[in-house]
PDB file of C-alpha atoms in Angstrom:
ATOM      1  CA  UNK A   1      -4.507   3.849  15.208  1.00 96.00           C
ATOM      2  CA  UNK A   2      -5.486   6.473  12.697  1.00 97.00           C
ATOM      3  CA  UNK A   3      -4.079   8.730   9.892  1.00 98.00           C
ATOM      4  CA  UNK A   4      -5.174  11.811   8.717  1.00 98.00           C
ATOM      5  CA  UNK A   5      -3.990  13.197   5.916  1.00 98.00           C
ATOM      6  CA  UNK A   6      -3.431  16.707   4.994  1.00 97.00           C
ATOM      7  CA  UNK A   7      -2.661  19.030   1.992  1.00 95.00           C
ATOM      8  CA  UNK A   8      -3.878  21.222  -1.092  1.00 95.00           C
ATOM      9  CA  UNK A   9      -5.759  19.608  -4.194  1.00 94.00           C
ATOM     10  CA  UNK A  10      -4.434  21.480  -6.739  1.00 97.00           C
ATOM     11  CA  UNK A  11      -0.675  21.912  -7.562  1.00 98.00           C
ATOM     12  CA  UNK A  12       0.882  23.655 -10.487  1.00 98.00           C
ATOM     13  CA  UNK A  13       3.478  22.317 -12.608  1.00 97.00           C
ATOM     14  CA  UNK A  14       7.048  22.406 -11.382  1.00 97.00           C
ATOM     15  CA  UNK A  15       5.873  23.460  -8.375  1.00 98.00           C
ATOM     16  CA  UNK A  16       6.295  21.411  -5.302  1.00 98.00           C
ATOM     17  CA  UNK A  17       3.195  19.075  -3.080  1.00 98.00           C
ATOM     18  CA  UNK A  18       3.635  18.584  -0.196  1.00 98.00           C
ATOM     19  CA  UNK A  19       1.244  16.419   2.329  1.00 98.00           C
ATOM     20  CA  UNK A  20       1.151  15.813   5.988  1.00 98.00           C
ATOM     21  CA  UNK A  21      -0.298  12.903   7.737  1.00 98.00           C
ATOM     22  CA  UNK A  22      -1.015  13.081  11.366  1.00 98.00           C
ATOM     23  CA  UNK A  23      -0.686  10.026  13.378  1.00 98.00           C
ATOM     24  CA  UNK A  24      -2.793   9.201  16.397  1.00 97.00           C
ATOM     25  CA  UNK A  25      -2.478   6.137  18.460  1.00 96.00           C
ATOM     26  CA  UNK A  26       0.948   5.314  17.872  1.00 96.00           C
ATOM     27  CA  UNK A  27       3.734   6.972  17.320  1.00 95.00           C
ATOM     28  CA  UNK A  28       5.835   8.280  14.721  1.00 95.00           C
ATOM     29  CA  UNK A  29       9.229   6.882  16.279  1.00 95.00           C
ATOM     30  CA  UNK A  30       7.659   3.469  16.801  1.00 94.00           C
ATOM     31  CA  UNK A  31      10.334   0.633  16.045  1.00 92.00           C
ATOM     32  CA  UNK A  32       7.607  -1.906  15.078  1.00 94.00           C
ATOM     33  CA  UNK A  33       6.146   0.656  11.973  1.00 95.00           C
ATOM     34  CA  UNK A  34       7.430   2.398   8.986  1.00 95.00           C
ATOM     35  CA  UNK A  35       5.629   5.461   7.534  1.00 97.00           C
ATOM     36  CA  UNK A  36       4.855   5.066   3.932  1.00 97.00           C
ATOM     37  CA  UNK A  37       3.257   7.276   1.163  1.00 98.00           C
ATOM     38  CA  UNK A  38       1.551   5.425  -0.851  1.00 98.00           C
ATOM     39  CA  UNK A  39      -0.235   7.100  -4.758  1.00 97.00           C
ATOM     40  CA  UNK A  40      -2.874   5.939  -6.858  1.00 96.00           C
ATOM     41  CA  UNK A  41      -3.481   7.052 -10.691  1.00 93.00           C
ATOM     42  CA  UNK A  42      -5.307   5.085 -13.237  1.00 89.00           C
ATOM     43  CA  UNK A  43      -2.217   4.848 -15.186  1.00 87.00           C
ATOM     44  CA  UNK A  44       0.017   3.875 -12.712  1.00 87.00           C
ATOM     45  CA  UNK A  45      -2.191   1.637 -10.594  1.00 90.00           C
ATOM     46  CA  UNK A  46      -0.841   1.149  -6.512  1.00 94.00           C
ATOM     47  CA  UNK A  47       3.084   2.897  -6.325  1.00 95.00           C
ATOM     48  CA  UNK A  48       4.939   3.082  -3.582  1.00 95.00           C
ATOM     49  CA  UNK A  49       7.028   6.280  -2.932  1.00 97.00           C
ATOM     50  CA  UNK A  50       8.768   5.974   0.393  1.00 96.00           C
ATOM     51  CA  UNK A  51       8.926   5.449   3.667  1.00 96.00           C
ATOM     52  CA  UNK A  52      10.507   6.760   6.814  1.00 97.00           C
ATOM     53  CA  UNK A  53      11.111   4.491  10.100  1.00 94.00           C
ATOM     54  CA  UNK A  54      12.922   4.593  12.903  1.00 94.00           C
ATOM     55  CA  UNK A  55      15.691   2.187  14.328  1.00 86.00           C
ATOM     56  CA  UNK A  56      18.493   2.987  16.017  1.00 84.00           C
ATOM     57  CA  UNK A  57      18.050   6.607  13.980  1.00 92.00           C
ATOM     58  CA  UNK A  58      15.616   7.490  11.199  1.00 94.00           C
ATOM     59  CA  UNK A  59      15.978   5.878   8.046  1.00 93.00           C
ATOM     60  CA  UNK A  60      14.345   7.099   5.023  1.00 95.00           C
ATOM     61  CA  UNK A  61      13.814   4.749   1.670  1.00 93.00           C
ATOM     62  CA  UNK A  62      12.300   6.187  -1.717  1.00 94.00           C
ATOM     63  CA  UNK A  63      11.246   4.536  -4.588  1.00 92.00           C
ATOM     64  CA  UNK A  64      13.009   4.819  -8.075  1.00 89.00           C
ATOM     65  CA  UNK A  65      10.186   6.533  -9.559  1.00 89.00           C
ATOM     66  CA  UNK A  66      10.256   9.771  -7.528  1.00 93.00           C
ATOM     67  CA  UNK A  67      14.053   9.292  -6.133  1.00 87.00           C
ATOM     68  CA  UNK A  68      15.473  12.671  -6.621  1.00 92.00           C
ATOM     69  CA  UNK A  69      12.149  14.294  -6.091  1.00 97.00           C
ATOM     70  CA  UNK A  70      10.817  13.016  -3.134  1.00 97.00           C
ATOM     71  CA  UNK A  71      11.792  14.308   0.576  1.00 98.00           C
ATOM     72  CA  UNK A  72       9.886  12.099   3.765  1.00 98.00           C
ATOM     73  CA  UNK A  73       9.995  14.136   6.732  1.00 97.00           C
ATOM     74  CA  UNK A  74       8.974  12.609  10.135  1.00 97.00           C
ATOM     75  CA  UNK A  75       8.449  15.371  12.776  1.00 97.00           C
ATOM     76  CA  UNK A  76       8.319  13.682  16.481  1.00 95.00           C
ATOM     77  CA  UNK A  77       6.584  16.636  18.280  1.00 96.00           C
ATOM     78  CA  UNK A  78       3.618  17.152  15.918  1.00 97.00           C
ATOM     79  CA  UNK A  79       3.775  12.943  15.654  1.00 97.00           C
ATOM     80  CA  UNK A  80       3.232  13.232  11.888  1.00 98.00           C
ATOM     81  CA  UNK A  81       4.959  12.479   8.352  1.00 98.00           C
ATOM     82  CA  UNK A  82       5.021  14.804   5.408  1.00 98.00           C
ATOM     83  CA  UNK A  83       5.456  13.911   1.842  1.00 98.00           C
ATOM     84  CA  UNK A  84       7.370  16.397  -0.421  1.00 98.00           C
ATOM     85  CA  UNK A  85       7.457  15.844  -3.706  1.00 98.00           C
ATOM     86  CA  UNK A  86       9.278  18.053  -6.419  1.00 97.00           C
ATOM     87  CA  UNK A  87       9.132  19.770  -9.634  1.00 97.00           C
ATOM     88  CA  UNK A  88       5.406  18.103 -10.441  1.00 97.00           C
ATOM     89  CA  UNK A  89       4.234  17.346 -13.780  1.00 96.00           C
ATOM     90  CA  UNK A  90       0.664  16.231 -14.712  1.00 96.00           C
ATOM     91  CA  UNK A  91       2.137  12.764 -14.208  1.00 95.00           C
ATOM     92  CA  UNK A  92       2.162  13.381 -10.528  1.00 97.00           C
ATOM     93  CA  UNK A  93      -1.688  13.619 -10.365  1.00 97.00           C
ATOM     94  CA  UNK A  94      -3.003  10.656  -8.675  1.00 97.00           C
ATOM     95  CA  UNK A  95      -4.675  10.122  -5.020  1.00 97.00           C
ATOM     96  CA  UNK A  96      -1.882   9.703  -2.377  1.00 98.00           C
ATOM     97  CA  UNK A  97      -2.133   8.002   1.142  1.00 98.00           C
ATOM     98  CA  UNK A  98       0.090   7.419   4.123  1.00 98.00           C
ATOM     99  CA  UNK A  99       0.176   4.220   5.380  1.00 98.00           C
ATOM    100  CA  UNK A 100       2.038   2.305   8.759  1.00 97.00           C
ATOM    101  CA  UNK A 101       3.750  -0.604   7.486  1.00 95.00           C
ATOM    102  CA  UNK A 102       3.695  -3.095  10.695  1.00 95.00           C
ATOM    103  CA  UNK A 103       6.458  -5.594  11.626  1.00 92.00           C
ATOM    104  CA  UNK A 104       7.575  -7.256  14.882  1.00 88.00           C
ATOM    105  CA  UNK A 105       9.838  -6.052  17.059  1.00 82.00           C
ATOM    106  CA  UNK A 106      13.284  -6.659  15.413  1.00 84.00           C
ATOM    107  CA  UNK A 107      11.489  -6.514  12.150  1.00 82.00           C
ATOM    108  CA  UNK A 108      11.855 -10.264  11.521  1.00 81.00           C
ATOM    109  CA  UNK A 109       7.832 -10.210  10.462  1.00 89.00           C
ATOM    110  CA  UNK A 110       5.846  -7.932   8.331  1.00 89.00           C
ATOM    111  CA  UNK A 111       2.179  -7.620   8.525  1.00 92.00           C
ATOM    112  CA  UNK A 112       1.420  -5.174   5.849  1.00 94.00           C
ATOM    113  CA  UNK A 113       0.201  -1.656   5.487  1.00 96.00           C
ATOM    114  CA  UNK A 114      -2.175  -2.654   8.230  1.00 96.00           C
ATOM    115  CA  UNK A 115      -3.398   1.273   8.522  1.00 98.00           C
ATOM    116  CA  UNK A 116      -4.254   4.059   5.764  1.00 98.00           C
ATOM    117  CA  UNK A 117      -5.025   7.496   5.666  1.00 98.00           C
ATOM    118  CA  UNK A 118      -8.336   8.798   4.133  1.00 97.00           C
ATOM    119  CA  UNK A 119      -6.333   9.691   0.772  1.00 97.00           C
ATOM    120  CA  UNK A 120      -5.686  13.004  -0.698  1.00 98.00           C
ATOM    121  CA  UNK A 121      -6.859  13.778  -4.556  1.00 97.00           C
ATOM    122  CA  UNK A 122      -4.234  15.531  -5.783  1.00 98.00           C
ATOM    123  CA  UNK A 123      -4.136  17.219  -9.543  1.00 98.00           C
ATOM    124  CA  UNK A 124      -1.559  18.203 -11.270  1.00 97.00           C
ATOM    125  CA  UNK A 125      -2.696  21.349 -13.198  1.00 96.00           C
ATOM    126  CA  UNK A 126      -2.163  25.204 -14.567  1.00 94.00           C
TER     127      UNK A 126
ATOM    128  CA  UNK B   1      13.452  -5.612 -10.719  1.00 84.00           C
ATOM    129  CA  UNK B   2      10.070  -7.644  -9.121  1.00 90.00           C
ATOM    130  CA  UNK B   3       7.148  -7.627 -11.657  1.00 93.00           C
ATOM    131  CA  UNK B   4       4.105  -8.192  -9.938  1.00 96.00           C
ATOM    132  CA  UNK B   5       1.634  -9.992 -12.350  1.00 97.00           C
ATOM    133  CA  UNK B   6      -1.951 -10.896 -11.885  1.00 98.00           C
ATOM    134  CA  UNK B   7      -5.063 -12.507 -13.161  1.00 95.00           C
ATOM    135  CA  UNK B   8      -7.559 -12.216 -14.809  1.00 96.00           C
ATOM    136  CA  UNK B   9      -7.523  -8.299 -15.096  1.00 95.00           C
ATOM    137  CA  UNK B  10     -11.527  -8.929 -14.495  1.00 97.00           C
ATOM    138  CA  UNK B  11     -13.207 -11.030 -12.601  1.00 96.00           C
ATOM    139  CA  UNK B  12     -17.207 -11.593 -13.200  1.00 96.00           C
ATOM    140  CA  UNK B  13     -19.412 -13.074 -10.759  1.00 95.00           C
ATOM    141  CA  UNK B  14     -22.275 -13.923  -8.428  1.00 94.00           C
ATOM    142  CA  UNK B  15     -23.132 -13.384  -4.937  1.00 94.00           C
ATOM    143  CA  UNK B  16     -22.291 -16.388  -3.469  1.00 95.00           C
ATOM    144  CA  UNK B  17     -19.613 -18.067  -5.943  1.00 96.00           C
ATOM    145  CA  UNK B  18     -15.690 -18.144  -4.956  1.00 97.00           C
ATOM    146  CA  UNK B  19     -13.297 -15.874  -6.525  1.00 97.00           C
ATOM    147  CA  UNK B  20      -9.625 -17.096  -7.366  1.00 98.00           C
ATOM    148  CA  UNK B  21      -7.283 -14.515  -7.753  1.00 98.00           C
ATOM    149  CA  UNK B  22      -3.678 -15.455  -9.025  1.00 98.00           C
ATOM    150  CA  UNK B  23      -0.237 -13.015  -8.260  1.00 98.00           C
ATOM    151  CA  UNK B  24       2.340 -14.661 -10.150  1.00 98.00           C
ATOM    152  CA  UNK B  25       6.093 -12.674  -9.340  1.00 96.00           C
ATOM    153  CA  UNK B  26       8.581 -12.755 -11.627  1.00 95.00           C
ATOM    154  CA  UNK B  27      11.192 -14.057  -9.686  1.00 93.00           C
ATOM    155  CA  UNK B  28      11.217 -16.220  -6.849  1.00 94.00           C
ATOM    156  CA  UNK B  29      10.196 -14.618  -3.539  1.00 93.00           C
ATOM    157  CA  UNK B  30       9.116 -14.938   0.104  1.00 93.00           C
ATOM    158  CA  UNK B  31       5.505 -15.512   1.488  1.00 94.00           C
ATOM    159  CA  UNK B  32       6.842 -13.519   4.143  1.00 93.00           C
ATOM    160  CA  UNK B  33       6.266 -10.304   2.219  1.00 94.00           C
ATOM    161  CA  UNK B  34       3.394 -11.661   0.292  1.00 96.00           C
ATOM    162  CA  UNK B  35       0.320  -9.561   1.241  1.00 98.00           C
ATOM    163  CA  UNK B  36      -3.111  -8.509  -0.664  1.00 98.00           C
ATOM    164  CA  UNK B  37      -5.245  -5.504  -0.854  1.00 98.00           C
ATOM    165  CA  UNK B  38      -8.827  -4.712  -1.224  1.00 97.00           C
ATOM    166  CA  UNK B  39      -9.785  -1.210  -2.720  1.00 95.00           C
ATOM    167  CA  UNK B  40     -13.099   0.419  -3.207  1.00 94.00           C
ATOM    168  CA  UNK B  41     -13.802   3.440  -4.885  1.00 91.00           C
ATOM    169  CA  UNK B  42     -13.383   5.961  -2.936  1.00 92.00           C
ATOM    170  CA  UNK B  43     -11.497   4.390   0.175  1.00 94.00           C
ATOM    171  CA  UNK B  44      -8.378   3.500   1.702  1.00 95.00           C
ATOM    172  CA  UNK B  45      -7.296   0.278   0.428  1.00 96.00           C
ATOM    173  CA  UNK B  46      -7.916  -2.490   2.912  1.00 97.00           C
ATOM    174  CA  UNK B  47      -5.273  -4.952   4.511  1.00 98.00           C
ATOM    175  CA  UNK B  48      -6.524  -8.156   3.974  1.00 98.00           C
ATOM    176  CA  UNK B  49      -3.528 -11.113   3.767  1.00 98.00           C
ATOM    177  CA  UNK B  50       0.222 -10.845   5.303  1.00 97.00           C
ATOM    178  CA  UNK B  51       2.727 -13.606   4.823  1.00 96.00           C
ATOM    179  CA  UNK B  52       0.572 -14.777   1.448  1.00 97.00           C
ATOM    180  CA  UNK B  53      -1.567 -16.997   3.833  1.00 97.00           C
ATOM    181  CA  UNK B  54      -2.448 -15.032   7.489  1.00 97.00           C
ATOM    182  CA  UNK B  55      -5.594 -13.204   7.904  1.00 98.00           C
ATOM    183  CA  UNK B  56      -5.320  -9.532   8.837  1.00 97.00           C
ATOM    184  CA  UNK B  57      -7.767  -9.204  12.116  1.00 96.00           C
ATOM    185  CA  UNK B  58     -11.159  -8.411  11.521  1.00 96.00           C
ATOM    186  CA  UNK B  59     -10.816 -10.002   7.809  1.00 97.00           C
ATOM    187  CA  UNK B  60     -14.086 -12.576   7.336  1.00 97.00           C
ATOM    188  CA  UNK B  61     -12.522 -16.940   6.973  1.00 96.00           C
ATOM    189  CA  UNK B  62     -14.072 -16.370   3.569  1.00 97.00           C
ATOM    190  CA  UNK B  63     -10.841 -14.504   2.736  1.00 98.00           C
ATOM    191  CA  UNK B  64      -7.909 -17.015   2.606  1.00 98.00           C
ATOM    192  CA  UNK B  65      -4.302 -17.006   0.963  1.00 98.00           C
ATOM    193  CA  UNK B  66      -2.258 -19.237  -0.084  1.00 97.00           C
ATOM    194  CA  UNK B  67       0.946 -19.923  -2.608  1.00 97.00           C
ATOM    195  CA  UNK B  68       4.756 -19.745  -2.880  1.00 96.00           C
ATOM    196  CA  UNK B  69       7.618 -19.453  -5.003  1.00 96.00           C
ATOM    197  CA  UNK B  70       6.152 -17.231  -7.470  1.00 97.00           C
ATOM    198  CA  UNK B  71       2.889 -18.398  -7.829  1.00 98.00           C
ATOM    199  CA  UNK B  72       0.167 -16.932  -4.794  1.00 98.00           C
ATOM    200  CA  UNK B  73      -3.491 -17.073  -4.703  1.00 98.00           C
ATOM    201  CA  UNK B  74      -6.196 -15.149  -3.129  1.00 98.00           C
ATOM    202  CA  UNK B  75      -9.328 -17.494  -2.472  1.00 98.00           C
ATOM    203  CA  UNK B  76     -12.490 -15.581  -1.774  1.00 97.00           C
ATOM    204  CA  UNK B  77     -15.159 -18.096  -0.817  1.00 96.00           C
ATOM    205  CA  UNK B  78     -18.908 -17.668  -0.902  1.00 95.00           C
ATOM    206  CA  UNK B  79     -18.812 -13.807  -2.693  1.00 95.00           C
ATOM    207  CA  UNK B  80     -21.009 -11.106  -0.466  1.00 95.00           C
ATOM    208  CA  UNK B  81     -22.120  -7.958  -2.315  1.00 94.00           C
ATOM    209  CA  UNK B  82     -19.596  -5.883  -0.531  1.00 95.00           C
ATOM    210  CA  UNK B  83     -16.916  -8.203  -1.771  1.00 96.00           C
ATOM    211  CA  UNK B  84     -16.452  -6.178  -4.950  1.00 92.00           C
ATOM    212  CA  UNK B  85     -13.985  -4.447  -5.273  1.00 95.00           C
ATOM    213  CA  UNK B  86      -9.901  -4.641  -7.099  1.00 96.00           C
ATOM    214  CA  UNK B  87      -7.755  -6.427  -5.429  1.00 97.00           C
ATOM    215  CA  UNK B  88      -4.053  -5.934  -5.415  1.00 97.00           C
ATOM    216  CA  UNK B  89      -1.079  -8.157  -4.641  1.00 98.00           C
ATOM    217  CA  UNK B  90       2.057  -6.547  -3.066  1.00 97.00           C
ATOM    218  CA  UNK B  91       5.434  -7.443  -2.188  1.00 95.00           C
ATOM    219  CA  UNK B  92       8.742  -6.319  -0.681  1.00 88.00           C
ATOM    220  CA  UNK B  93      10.846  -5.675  -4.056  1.00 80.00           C
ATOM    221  CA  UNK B  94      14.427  -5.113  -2.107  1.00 76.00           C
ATOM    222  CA  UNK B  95      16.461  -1.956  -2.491  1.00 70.00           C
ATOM    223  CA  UNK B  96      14.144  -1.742  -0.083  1.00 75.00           C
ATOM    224  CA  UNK B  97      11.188  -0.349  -2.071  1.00 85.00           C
ATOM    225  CA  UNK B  98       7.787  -2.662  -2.454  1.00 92.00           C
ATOM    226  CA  UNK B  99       5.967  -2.880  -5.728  1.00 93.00           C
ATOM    227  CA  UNK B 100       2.328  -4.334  -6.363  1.00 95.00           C
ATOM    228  CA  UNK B 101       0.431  -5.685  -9.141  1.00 96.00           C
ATOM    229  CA  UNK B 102      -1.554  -4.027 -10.843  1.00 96.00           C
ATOM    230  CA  UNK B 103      -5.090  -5.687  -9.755  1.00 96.00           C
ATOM    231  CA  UNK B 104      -8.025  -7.617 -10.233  1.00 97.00           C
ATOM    232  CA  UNK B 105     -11.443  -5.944 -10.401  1.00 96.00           C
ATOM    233  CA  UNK B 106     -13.942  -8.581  -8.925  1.00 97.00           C
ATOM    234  CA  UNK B 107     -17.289  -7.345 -10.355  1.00 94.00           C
ATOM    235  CA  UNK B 108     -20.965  -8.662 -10.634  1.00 84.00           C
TER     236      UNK B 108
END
């Protein structure tokens, strides 16, 4: 399985990011994953933002930090996520990365974010 | 709201010594959800530990979890050079959303 992740470098403030992450060797509807985006920063450390998953319909979960903000798209032709996130600030700079979050089949086991993207260095800037 | 705390913040050592890495929570969870990280500049992180104490496949036996309640430890016996790195504790924090800690640099 492998991610590859997608997107400009450089976003302006109050303007929106926006990331894709292409998945190959599994697939986006899977009922044993959940998509995540994942971002790093130096003064934020490892946050999660959200996921998207599929069972029995797609579900979509967001974090507190970016809820209001934050759209997770998964697109089952392309087989890919995309991250949206709103109205930036210089806050938002940080490296992001998609990530499958693996479970069993009825989700009664987790076995981490067993996958990641490469990352995407994204600034924040005017 | 799940803190995620661990220690030291910095870890010095020596090919070939163990590293013991504490995640403490701040309230009482499962090992179920109990997983850690390894991160090197310039990389993905790295799954290493699901369910506080299974090995992710591929991960070297030096690697081993353990821990419950709130207290967890990563073990990491026998330190090779590539073994340096931060290290990061996660875990699911409900709502559902899933918060880590914020890391332990393990450094020569």
């Amino acid at each position: 399985v492998k991610l590859l992740q997608s997107g400009p470098g450089l976003v302006r403030p109050s303007q929106t990011l926006s990331l894709t992450c292409d998945i190959s060797g599994d697939g986006v509807a899977s009922i044993t994953a959940a998509w995540n985006w994942i971002r790093q920063s130096p003064s934020r450390g490892l946050e999660w933002l959200g996921r998207t998953s599929y069972r029995s319909g797609w579900q979509n979960d967001y974090g507190v930090s970016v809820k209001g903000r934050i759209t997770i798209t998964p697109d089952s032709s392309k087989n890919q996520i995309s991250l949206q996130l709103n109205s930036v600030t210089p806050e938002d700079t940080a490296v992001y990365y998609c990530a499958r979050g693996s479970y069993s089949g009825n989700w009664a086991y987790y076995y981490g974010f067993d996958v990641w993207g490469q990352g995407t260095t994204v600034t924040v800037s005017s | 709201e799940l803190v995620l705390t661990q220690s030291p913040g910095t870890l010095s050592l020596s090919p070939g010594e163990t590293a013991t890495l504490s995640c403490r929570a701040s309230d009482s969870v499962s090992e179920r959800y109990l997983t850690w990280y390894q991160h090197k500049p310039g990389q993905a992180p790295r799954l290493l530990i699901y369910g506080a104490s299974s090995r992710a496949p591929g991960i070297p036996d030096r690697f081993s979890g353990s821990g419950s309640g709130t207290d967890f430890t990563l073990t990491i016996s026998r330190l090779e050079p590539e073994d340096f790195a931060v290290y990061y504790c996660q875990h699911y924090a409900g709502s559902p959303t899933w918060t880590f800690g914020p890391g332990t640099k393990v450094e020569i």
